[in-house]
PDB file of C-alpha atoms in Angstrom:
ATOM      1  CA  UNK A   1      97.327  65.018  71.982  1.00  0.00           C
ATOM      2  CA  UNK A   2      97.194  67.981  69.732  1.00  0.00           C
ATOM      3  CA  UNK A   3      94.043  68.984  70.725  1.00  0.00           C
ATOM      4  CA  UNK A   4      95.131  69.600  74.708  1.00  0.00           C
ATOM      5  CA  UNK A   5      94.481  73.007  76.071  1.00  0.00           C
ATOM      6  CA  UNK A   6      96.689  75.265  78.507  1.00  0.00           C
ATOM      7  CA  UNK A   7      94.246  74.885  80.988  1.00  0.00           C
ATOM      8  CA  UNK A   8      94.433  71.238  81.891  1.00  0.00           C
ATOM      9  CA  UNK A   9      98.495  71.796  82.313  1.00  0.00           C
ATOM     10  CA  UNK A  10      97.756  74.755  84.635  1.00  0.00           C
ATOM     11  CA  UNK A  11      95.197  72.359  86.721  1.00  0.00           C
ATOM     12  CA  UNK A  12      98.011  69.684  86.849  1.00  0.00           C
ATOM     13  CA  UNK A  13     100.510  72.186  88.033  1.00  0.00           C
ATOM     14  CA  UNK A  14      98.182  73.429  90.599  1.00  0.00           C
ATOM     15  CA  UNK A  15      98.020  69.697  91.916  1.00  0.00           C
ATOM     16  CA  UNK A  16     101.293  69.684  92.085  1.00  0.00           C
ATOM     17  CA  UNK A  17     102.255  73.023  93.763  1.00  0.00           C
ATOM     18  CA  UNK A  18      99.135  72.151  96.536  1.00  0.00           C
ATOM     19  CA  UNK A  19     100.449  68.888  96.929  1.00  0.00           C
ATOM     20  CA  UNK A  20      96.718  67.294  96.129  1.00  0.00           C
ATOM     21  CA  UNK A  21      93.263  68.286  95.103  1.00  0.00           C
ATOM     22  CA  UNK A  22      91.669  70.201  97.733  1.00  0.00           C
ATOM     23  CA  UNK A  23      94.740  73.168  97.987  1.00  0.00           C
ATOM     24  CA  UNK A  24      94.486  72.946  94.350  1.00  0.00           C
ATOM     25  CA  UNK A  25      90.738  73.414  94.018  1.00  0.00           C
ATOM     26  CA  UNK A  26      90.936  76.226  96.386  1.00  0.00           C
ATOM     27  CA  UNK A  27      93.573  78.149  94.192  1.00  0.00           C
ATOM     28  CA  UNK A  28      91.478  77.268  91.112  1.00  0.00           C
ATOM     29  CA  UNK A  29      88.171  78.391  92.403  1.00  0.00           C
ATOM     30  CA  UNK A  30      87.099  74.987  91.524  1.00  0.00           C
ATOM     31  CA  UNK A  31      85.729  71.709  93.724  1.00  0.00           C
ATOM     32  CA  UNK A  32      88.235  68.664  93.982  1.00  0.00           C
ATOM     33  CA  UNK A  33      86.244  66.353  91.954  1.00  0.00           C
ATOM     34  CA  UNK A  34      86.573  68.725  88.955  1.00  0.00           C
ATOM     35  CA  UNK A  35      90.118  68.693  89.448  1.00  0.00           C
ATOM     36  CA  UNK A  36      90.581  64.970  90.435  1.00  0.00           C
ATOM     37  CA  UNK A  37      88.371  64.248  86.730  1.00  0.00           C
ATOM     38  CA  UNK A  38      90.865  66.900  85.053  1.00  0.00           C
ATOM     39  CA  UNK A  39      94.011  64.800  86.232  1.00  0.00           C
ATOM     40  CA  UNK A  40      92.468  61.375  84.884  1.00  0.00           C
ATOM     41  CA  UNK A  41      91.348  63.172  81.690  1.00  0.00           C
ATOM     42  CA  UNK A  42      95.185  64.509  81.354  1.00  0.00           C
ATOM     43  CA  UNK A  43      96.492  60.907  82.461  1.00  0.00           C
ATOM     44  CA  UNK A  44      93.998  59.144  79.885  1.00  0.00           C
ATOM     45  CA  UNK A  45      94.963  61.664  76.912  1.00  0.00           C
ATOM     46  CA  UNK A  46      99.028  61.331  77.675  1.00  0.00           C
ATOM     47  CA  UNK A  47      99.146  57.704  78.381  1.00  0.00           C
ATOM     48  CA  UNK A  48     101.100  58.177  81.432  1.00  0.00           C
ATOM     49  CA  UNK A  49     100.382  57.525  84.909  1.00  0.00           C
ATOM     50  CA  UNK A  50     101.423  61.231  86.269  1.00  0.00           C
ATOM     51  CA  UNK A  51     100.608  60.838  89.965  1.00  0.00           C
ATOM     52  CA  UNK A  52     101.060  58.195  92.918  1.00  0.00           C
ATOM     53  CA  UNK A  53      97.805  58.886  95.194  1.00  0.00           C
ATOM     54  CA  UNK A  54      97.208  58.242  98.568  1.00  0.00           C
ATOM     55  CA  UNK A  55      95.305  59.473 101.470  1.00  0.00           C
ATOM     56  CA  UNK A  56      98.011  61.945 102.543  1.00  0.00           C
ATOM     57  CA  UNK A  57      98.463  63.630  98.931  1.00  0.00           C
ATOM     58  CA  UNK A  58      99.533  63.302  95.285  1.00  0.00           C
ATOM     59  CA  UNK A  59     102.773  62.697  94.409  1.00  0.00           C
ATOM     60  CA  UNK A  60     104.616  62.973  91.008  1.00  0.00           C
ATOM     61  CA  UNK A  61     105.496  59.815  89.011  1.00  0.00           C
ATOM     62  CA  UNK A  62     108.792  60.029  87.084  1.00  0.00           C
ATOM     63  CA  UNK A  63     106.468  61.006  84.271  1.00  0.00           C
ATOM     64  CA  UNK A  64     104.688  63.695  85.960  1.00  0.00           C
ATOM     65  CA  UNK A  65     108.006  65.058  87.349  1.00  0.00           C
ATOM     66  CA  UNK A  66     109.428  65.535  83.754  1.00  0.00           C
ATOM     67  CA  UNK A  67     105.910  66.983  82.570  1.00  0.00           C
ATOM     68  CA  UNK A  68     105.926  69.501  85.427  1.00  0.00           C
ATOM     69  CA  UNK A  69     109.598  70.476  84.427  1.00  0.00           C
ATOM     70  CA  UNK A  70     108.625  71.031  80.871  1.00  0.00           C
ATOM     71  CA  UNK A  71     105.396  73.135  81.728  1.00  0.00           C
ATOM     72  CA  UNK A  72     107.626  75.439  84.138  1.00  0.00           C
ATOM     73  CA  UNK A  73     109.858  76.123  81.278  1.00  0.00           C
ATOM     74  CA  UNK A  74     106.808  76.789  79.043  1.00  0.00           C
ATOM     75  CA  UNK A  75     105.626  78.808  82.192  1.00  0.00           C
ATOM     76  CA  UNK A  76     108.782  80.984  82.368  1.00  0.00           C
ATOM     77  CA  UNK A  77     109.006  81.675  78.653  1.00  0.00           C
ATOM     78  CA  UNK A  78     105.453  83.045  78.877  1.00  0.00           C
ATOM     79  CA  UNK A  79     106.030  85.210  80.952  1.00  0.00           C
ATOM     80  CA  UNK A  80     109.124  86.378  78.892  1.00  0.00           C
ATOM     81  CA  UNK A  81     106.953  87.066  76.221  1.00  0.00           C
ATOM     82  CA  UNK A  82     104.284  88.752  78.519  1.00  0.00           C
ATOM     83  CA  UNK A  83     106.995  91.094  79.862  1.00  0.00           C
ATOM     84  CA  UNK A  84     108.190  91.995  76.423  1.00  0.00           C
ATOM     85  CA  UNK A  85     104.882  92.639  75.154  1.00  0.00           C
ATOM     86  CA  UNK A  86     104.023  95.008  78.155  1.00  0.00           C
ATOM     87  CA  UNK A  87     107.285  97.028  77.720  1.00  0.00           C
ATOM     88  CA  UNK A  88     105.722  98.063  74.243  1.00  0.00           C
ATOM     89  CA  UNK A  89     102.519  99.104  75.737  1.00  0.00           C
ATOM     90  CA  UNK A  90     103.354 100.203  79.278  1.00  0.00           C
ATOM     91  CA  UNK A  91     103.469  97.892  82.061  1.00  0.00           C
ATOM     92  CA  UNK A  92     100.622  97.569  84.376  1.00  0.00           C
ATOM     93  CA  UNK A  93     100.695  96.256  88.146  1.00  0.00           C
ATOM     94  CA  UNK A  94      97.352  94.216  89.193  1.00  0.00           C
ATOM     95  CA  UNK A  95      96.471  94.216  92.566  1.00  0.00           C
ATOM     96  CA  UNK A  96      93.248  92.436  94.309  1.00  0.00           C
ATOM     97  CA  UNK A  97      92.208  93.714  97.800  1.00  0.00           C
ATOM     98  CA  UNK A  98      89.036  94.091  99.668  1.00  0.00           C
ATOM     99  CA  UNK A  99      86.998  96.959 100.199  1.00  0.00           C
ATOM    100  CA  UNK A 100      88.571  98.510 102.936  1.00  0.00           C
ATOM    101  CA  UNK A 101      92.145  98.272 101.702  1.00  0.00           C
ATOM    102  CA  UNK A 102      91.121  99.582  98.474  1.00  0.00           C
ATOM    103  CA  UNK A 103      89.766 102.540 100.614  1.00  0.00           C
ATOM    104  CA  UNK A 104      92.912 103.047 102.434  1.00  0.00           C
ATOM    105  CA  UNK A 105      95.064 102.666  98.867  1.00  0.00           C
ATOM    106  CA  UNK A 106      92.922 105.215  96.826  1.00  0.00           C
ATOM    107  CA  UNK A 107      93.197 107.569 100.268  1.00  0.00           C
ATOM    108  CA  UNK A 108      97.301 107.547  99.714  1.00  0.00           C
ATOM    109  CA  UNK A 109      97.598 106.712  96.080  1.00  0.00           C
ATOM    110  CA  UNK A 110     100.724 108.856  95.642  1.00  0.00           C
ATOM    111  CA  UNK A 111     102.338 106.830  97.663  1.00  0.00           C
ATOM    112  CA  UNK A 112     101.941 104.016  95.419  1.00  0.00           C
ATOM    113  CA  UNK A 113     102.191 105.186  91.571  1.00  0.00           C
ATOM    114  CA  UNK A 114     103.825 108.788  90.842  1.00  0.00           C
ATOM    115  CA  UNK A 115     103.805 110.894  87.715  1.00  0.00           C
ATOM    116  CA  UNK A 116     107.449 109.700  87.294  1.00  0.00           C
ATOM    117  CA  UNK A 117     106.558 105.439  87.320  1.00  0.00           C
ATOM    118  CA  UNK A 118     106.523 103.755  83.888  1.00  0.00           C
ATOM    119  CA  UNK A 119     103.698 101.753  85.207  1.00  0.00           C
ATOM    120  CA  UNK A 120     100.238 101.991  85.638  1.00  0.00           C
ATOM    121  CA  UNK A 121      97.912 100.045  88.342  1.00  0.00           C
ATOM    122  CA  UNK A 122      95.053  98.048  88.057  1.00  0.00           C
ATOM    123  CA  UNK A 123      93.145  97.697  91.322  1.00  0.00           C
ATOM    124  CA  UNK A 124      90.423  94.849  91.685  1.00  0.00           C
ATOM    125  CA  UNK A 125      88.090  95.129  94.796  1.00  0.00           C
ATOM    126  CA  UNK A 126      86.072  92.302  95.847  1.00  0.00           C
ATOM    127  CA  UNK A 127      85.638  90.023  99.331  1.00  0.00           C
ATOM    128  CA  UNK A 128      87.067  86.684  97.959  1.00  0.00           C
ATOM    129  CA  UNK A 129      90.241  85.458  98.219  1.00  0.00           C
ATOM    130  CA  UNK A 130      92.998  86.907  96.015  1.00  0.00           C
ATOM    131  CA  UNK A 131      93.654  84.008  93.509  1.00  0.00           C
ATOM    132  CA  UNK A 132      97.226  84.127  91.891  1.00  0.00           C
ATOM    133  CA  UNK A 133      97.359  80.556  90.389  1.00  0.00           C
ATOM    134  CA  UNK A 134      96.970  81.539  86.760  1.00  0.00           C
ATOM    135  CA  UNK A 135      98.443  84.611  87.598  1.00  0.00           C
ATOM    136  CA  UNK A 136      95.110  86.692  87.686  1.00  0.00           C
ATOM    137  CA  UNK A 137      96.836  89.284  89.631  1.00  0.00           C
ATOM    138  CA  UNK A 138     100.429  90.254  90.719  1.00  0.00           C
ATOM    139  CA  UNK A 139      99.940  91.424  94.219  1.00  0.00           C
ATOM    140  CA  UNK A 140      97.472  90.307  96.658  1.00  0.00           C
ATOM    141  CA  UNK A 141      96.223  90.570 100.358  1.00  0.00           C
ATOM    142  CA  UNK A 142      94.929  87.677 102.273  1.00  0.00           C
ATOM    143  CA  UNK A 143      93.877  87.672 105.905  1.00  0.00           C
ATOM    144  CA  UNK A 144      95.941  84.194 106.371  1.00  0.00           C
ATOM    145  CA  UNK A 145      99.780  83.047 105.271  1.00  0.00           C
ATOM    146  CA  UNK A 146      98.974  81.256 101.847  1.00  0.00           C
ATOM    147  CA  UNK A 147     100.122  77.682 101.960  1.00  0.00           C
ATOM    148  CA  UNK A 148     100.724  77.418  98.284  1.00  0.00           C
ATOM    149  CA  UNK A 149     104.295  76.811  97.655  1.00  0.00           C
ATOM    150  CA  UNK A 150     104.709  78.857  94.789  1.00  0.00           C
ATOM    151  CA  UNK A 151     103.640  82.082  96.612  1.00  0.00           C
ATOM    152  CA  UNK A 152     105.553  84.485  98.797  1.00  0.00           C
ATOM    153  CA  UNK A 153     104.103  86.460 101.672  1.00  0.00           C
ATOM    154  CA  UNK A 154     104.920  89.437 103.550  1.00  0.00           C
ATOM    155  CA  UNK A 155     102.693  89.791 107.165  1.00  0.00           C
ATOM    156  CA  UNK A 156     101.775  93.575 107.897  1.00  0.00           C
ATOM    157  CA  UNK A 157     100.319  93.274 111.095  1.00  0.00           C
ATOM    158  CA  UNK A 158      96.823  92.610 112.775  1.00  0.00           C
ATOM    159  CA  UNK A 159      93.435  94.060 111.807  1.00  0.00           C
ATOM    160  CA  UNK A 160      90.924  94.608 114.487  1.00  0.00           C
ATOM    161  CA  UNK A 161      87.266  95.277 114.199  1.00  0.00           C
ATOM    162  CA  UNK A 162      84.580  97.005 116.232  1.00  0.00           C
ATOM    163  CA  UNK A 163      80.768  98.222 116.192  1.00  0.00           C
ATOM    164  CA  UNK A 164      80.535 101.780 114.983  1.00  0.00           C
ATOM    165  CA  UNK A 165      77.759 104.172 115.014  1.00  0.00           C
ATOM    166  CA  UNK A 166      77.142 107.959 114.320  1.00  0.00           C
ATOM    167  CA  UNK A 167      78.866 110.080 117.108  1.00  0.00           C
ATOM    168  CA  UNK A 168      76.767 111.346 119.636  1.00  0.00           C
ATOM    169  CA  UNK A 169      73.757 108.586 118.394  1.00  0.00           C
ATOM    170  CA  UNK A 170      71.023 108.660 121.034  1.00  0.00           C
ATOM    171  CA  UNK A 171      71.125 105.401 123.353  1.00  0.00           C
ATOM    172  CA  UNK A 172      68.820 103.417 121.430  1.00  0.00           C
ATOM    173  CA  UNK A 173      70.619 103.398 118.349  1.00  0.00           C
ATOM    174  CA  UNK A 174      72.914 100.626 119.692  1.00  0.00           C
ATOM    175  CA  UNK A 175      69.949  98.298 119.127  1.00  0.00           C
ATOM    176  CA  UNK A 176      69.457  99.051 115.465  1.00  0.00           C
ATOM    177  CA  UNK A 177      72.172  97.238 113.007  1.00  0.00           C
ATOM    178  CA  UNK A 178      72.985  97.748 109.410  1.00  0.00           C
ATOM    179  CA  UNK A 179      74.601  94.619 107.526  1.00  0.00           C
ATOM    180  CA  UNK A 180      75.759  93.120 104.183  1.00  0.00           C
ATOM    181  CA  UNK A 181      73.138  90.565 103.387  1.00  0.00           C
ATOM    182  CA  UNK A 182      73.497  87.156 104.148  1.00  0.00           C
ATOM    183  CA  UNK A 183      74.229  86.013 100.846  1.00  0.00           C
ATOM    184  CA  UNK A 184      77.061  88.490  99.919  1.00  0.00           C
ATOM    185  CA  UNK A 185      78.538  88.284 103.663  1.00  0.00           C
ATOM    186  CA  UNK A 186      81.920  86.468 102.838  1.00  0.00           C
ATOM    187  CA  UNK A 187      84.149  87.801 105.342  1.00  0.00           C
ATOM    188  CA  UNK A 188      83.940  86.634 108.930  1.00  0.00           C
ATOM    189  CA  UNK A 189      83.226  90.622 109.910  1.00  0.00           C
ATOM    190  CA  UNK A 190      80.334  90.893 107.460  1.00  0.00           C
ATOM    191  CA  UNK A 191      78.704  87.569 108.990  1.00  0.00           C
ATOM    192  CA  UNK A 192      78.832  88.744 112.661  1.00  0.00           C
ATOM    193  CA  UNK A 193      75.705  90.508 113.041  1.00  0.00           C
ATOM    194  CA  UNK A 194      73.944  87.650 111.635  1.00  0.00           C
ATOM    195  CA  UNK A 195      75.221  85.244 113.564  1.00  0.00           C
ATOM    196  CA  UNK A 196      74.502  87.341 116.922  1.00  0.00           C
ATOM    197  CA  UNK A 197      70.739  87.871 115.373  1.00  0.00           C
ATOM    198  CA  UNK A 198      70.444  83.656 115.179  1.00  0.00           C
ATOM    199  CA  UNK A 199      72.078  83.586 118.780  1.00  0.00           C
ATOM    200  CA  UNK A 200      69.286  85.315 120.491  1.00  0.00           C
ATOM    201  CA  UNK A 201      70.443  89.070 120.126  1.00  0.00           C
ATOM    202  CA  UNK A 202      68.276  91.762 121.511  1.00  0.00           C
ATOM    203  CA  UNK A 203      69.319  94.090 118.875  1.00  0.00           C
ATOM    204  CA  UNK A 204      67.811  93.719 115.009  1.00  0.00           C
ATOM    205  CA  UNK A 205      68.990  94.360 111.658  1.00  0.00           C
ATOM    206  CA  UNK A 206      67.187  97.433 110.104  1.00  0.00           C
ATOM    207  CA  UNK A 207      68.625  97.733 106.634  1.00  0.00           C
ATOM    208  CA  UNK A 208      71.087  95.232 104.541  1.00  0.00           C
ATOM    209  CA  UNK A 209      73.358  96.291 101.550  1.00  0.00           C
ATOM    210  CA  UNK A 210      75.058  94.482  98.840  1.00  0.00           C
ATOM    211  CA  UNK A 211      78.650  95.856  99.064  1.00  0.00           C
ATOM    212  CA  UNK A 212      80.649  96.664 102.653  1.00  0.00           C
ATOM    213  CA  UNK A 213      81.511 100.003 101.058  1.00  0.00           C
ATOM    214  CA  UNK A 214      77.499 101.386 101.872  1.00  0.00           C
ATOM    215  CA  UNK A 215      78.038 100.386 105.602  1.00  0.00           C
ATOM    216  CA  UNK A 216      80.119 103.245 106.505  1.00  0.00           C
ATOM    217  CA  UNK A 217      77.389 105.454 104.737  1.00  0.00           C
ATOM    218  CA  UNK A 218      74.756 104.328 106.704  1.00  0.00           C
ATOM    219  CA  UNK A 219      76.710 104.298 110.026  1.00  0.00           C
ATOM    220  CA  UNK A 220      77.420 108.082 109.629  1.00  0.00           C
ATOM    221  CA  UNK A 221      73.840 108.531 108.483  1.00  0.00           C
ATOM    222  CA  UNK A 222      72.550 107.554 111.920  1.00  0.00           C
ATOM    223  CA  UNK A 223      71.110 104.095 110.295  1.00  0.00           C
ATOM    224  CA  UNK A 224      72.207 102.031 113.102  1.00  0.00           C
ATOM    225  CA  UNK A 225      75.473 100.336 113.906  1.00  0.00           C
ATOM    226  CA  UNK A 226      78.119  98.670 111.693  1.00  0.00           C
ATOM    227  CA  UNK A 227      81.055  96.316 112.116  1.00  0.00           C
ATOM    228  CA  UNK A 228      84.252  97.647 110.687  1.00  0.00           C
ATOM    229  CA  UNK A 229      87.860  97.518 110.509  1.00  0.00           C
ATOM    230  CA  UNK A 230      89.138  99.830 113.459  1.00  0.00           C
ATOM    231  CA  UNK A 231      91.507 101.798 110.837  1.00  0.00           C
ATOM    232  CA  UNK A 232      88.325 102.417 108.988  1.00  0.00           C
ATOM    233  CA  UNK A 233      85.879 103.523 111.926  1.00  0.00           C
ATOM    234  CA  UNK A 234      88.463 105.044 114.366  1.00  0.00           C
ATOM    235  CA  UNK A 235      89.677 107.440 111.540  1.00  0.00           C
ATOM    236  CA  UNK A 236      86.333 108.965 111.021  1.00  0.00           C
ATOM    237  CA  UNK A 237      85.546 111.830 112.679  1.00  0.00           C
ATOM    238  CA  UNK A 238      81.533 110.843 112.261  1.00  0.00           C
ATOM    239  CA  UNK A 239      81.694 107.539 114.005  1.00  0.00           C
ATOM    240  CA  UNK A 240      82.287 106.204 117.583  1.00  0.00           C
ATOM    241  CA  UNK A 241      82.779 102.878 118.755  1.00  0.00           C
ATOM    242  CA  UNK A 242      79.479 101.085 119.979  1.00  0.00           C
ATOM    243  CA  UNK A 243      81.544  98.369 122.266  1.00  0.00           C
ATOM    244  CA  UNK A 244      85.181  97.152 122.768  1.00  0.00           C
ATOM    245  CA  UNK A 245      87.015  95.601 120.074  1.00  0.00           C
ATOM    246  CA  UNK A 246      85.220  92.205 118.790  1.00  0.00           C
ATOM    247  CA  UNK A 247      88.596  89.874 119.527  1.00  0.00           C
ATOM    248  CA  UNK A 248      86.933  86.874 117.602  1.00  0.00           C
ATOM    249  CA  UNK A 249      87.377  88.865 114.092  1.00  0.00           C
ATOM    250  CA  UNK A 250      91.086  90.114 114.591  1.00  0.00           C
ATOM    251  CA  UNK A 251      93.099  88.660 112.349  1.00  0.00           C
ATOM    252  CA  UNK A 252      96.690  88.539 110.604  1.00  0.00           C
ATOM    253  CA  UNK A 253      97.136  90.452 107.283  1.00  0.00           C
ATOM    254  CA  UNK A 254      99.633  89.410 104.664  1.00  0.00           C
ATOM    255  CA  UNK A 255     100.556  90.741 101.123  1.00  0.00           C
ATOM    256  CA  UNK A 256     100.881  88.014  98.874  1.00  0.00           C
ATOM    257  CA  UNK A 257     102.810  87.596  95.418  1.00  0.00           C
ATOM    258  CA  UNK A 258     104.053  84.936  93.127  1.00  0.00           C
ATOM    259  CA  UNK A 259     107.643  83.851  93.847  1.00  0.00           C
ATOM    260  CA  UNK A 260     109.058  84.329  90.507  1.00  0.00           C
ATOM    261  CA  UNK A 261     106.821  87.476  89.554  1.00  0.00           C
ATOM    262  CA  UNK A 262     107.827  89.578  92.638  1.00  0.00           C
ATOM    263  CA  UNK A 263     111.593  90.087  91.495  1.00  0.00           C
ATOM    264  CA  UNK A 264     110.234  92.189  88.554  1.00  0.00           C
ATOM    265  CA  UNK A 265     111.248  95.886  88.984  1.00  0.00           C
ATOM    266  CA  UNK A 266     107.757  97.398  88.779  1.00  0.00           C
ATOM    267  CA  UNK A 267     106.066  94.452  90.828  1.00  0.00           C
ATOM    268  CA  UNK A 268     108.987  94.650  93.748  1.00  0.00           C
ATOM    269  CA  UNK A 269     108.486  98.836  93.404  1.00  0.00           C
ATOM    270  CA  UNK A 270     104.888  98.460  94.078  1.00  0.00           C
ATOM    271  CA  UNK A 271     105.193  95.484  97.095  1.00  0.00           C
ATOM    272  CA  UNK A 272     107.768  97.792  98.742  1.00  0.00           C
ATOM    273  CA  UNK A 273     105.253 100.720  98.906  1.00  0.00           C
ATOM    274  CA  UNK A 274     102.501  98.730  99.561  1.00  0.00           C
ATOM    275  CA  UNK A 275     104.543  97.111 102.559  1.00  0.00           C
ATOM    276  CA  UNK A 276     105.819 100.487 103.943  1.00  0.00           C
ATOM    277  CA  UNK A 277     102.167 102.215 103.764  1.00  0.00           C
ATOM    278  CA  UNK A 278     100.253  99.240 105.364  1.00  0.00           C
ATOM    279  CA  UNK A 279     102.822  98.910 107.823  1.00  0.00           C
ATOM    280  CA  UNK A 280     103.012 102.636 108.651  1.00  0.00           C
ATOM    281  CA  UNK A 281      99.196 102.408 109.650  1.00  0.00           C
ATOM    282  CA  UNK A 282      99.841  99.170 111.925  1.00  0.00           C
ATOM    283  CA  UNK A 283      98.925 100.599 115.292  1.00  0.00           C
ATOM    284  CA  UNK A 284      95.397 101.738 113.669  1.00  0.00           C
ATOM    285  CA  UNK A 285      95.081  98.393 112.146  1.00  0.00           C
ATOM    286  CA  UNK A 286      95.213  96.671 115.329  1.00  0.00           C
ATOM    287  CA  UNK A 287      92.806  98.520 117.022  1.00  0.00           C
ATOM    288  CA  UNK A 288      94.706 101.532 118.868  1.00  0.00           C
ATOM    289  CA  UNK A 289      92.952 104.598 118.730  1.00  0.00           C
ATOM    290  CA  UNK A 290      94.238 107.763 116.964  1.00  0.00           C
ATOM    291  CA  UNK A 291      94.134 110.857 119.010  1.00  0.00           C
ATOM    292  CA  UNK A 292      91.539 113.385 117.331  1.00  0.00           C
ATOM    293  CA  UNK A 293      91.151 117.048 117.569  1.00  0.00           C
TER     294      UNK A 293
END
């Protein structure tokens, strides 16, 4: 027991909060088999049966409930120490978002953080799901309502997608497409051009990139059509839609945060500001085109 590391305890807490291995594995970025082995290891090293296992999930035994209560106390104490430490060096609020929300936040940065604020922002940009299981981040954006019991969520409207091309492009441009390479195409809208090609589409992908941000630049340059969120394409005066909205790609958008940490003053402040900003764009997110001069 003296060599037990905190990581295995965090794994245990994820299983408890998710109610089983699959949800815990998703939150941890691991596999159910690996998480299951870690739980067997924990039971072996503690000499206690911690779970009642069934096809419907993992339920705590009496010993498991006692361990979970003690670990929650440790977690709370660790958060208090971290908050105390940050007060001495300036608080940083960590945000994890996808490419295009990051673009929108950058365009409206003064709405999130001003010179009068005593905190700074650290923004992580990526297409993978924002994970808050180990408090890797304070605030995230997801395309679905979280199932984890330890997370709180606030809906901020639907996001619509369409294909875009250079404004006043020649008619033949609609057959040319640019896309993120298949290996990097994590999100549904990034996979869409590849799926159309496999279905016998007449168009062809003339260029692939490794980052979604490059799709906007290529479409502006006239390289071909690109699938983009409507709040990006419709706001760009150099682009026009190459067709109607793609209904299959529409999804709800959620701001997610840890249930307990969301009450910290600086995190609450940023959450409130992000919520106001995103909800102020609810029509353009949903594909209702703005007026252009």
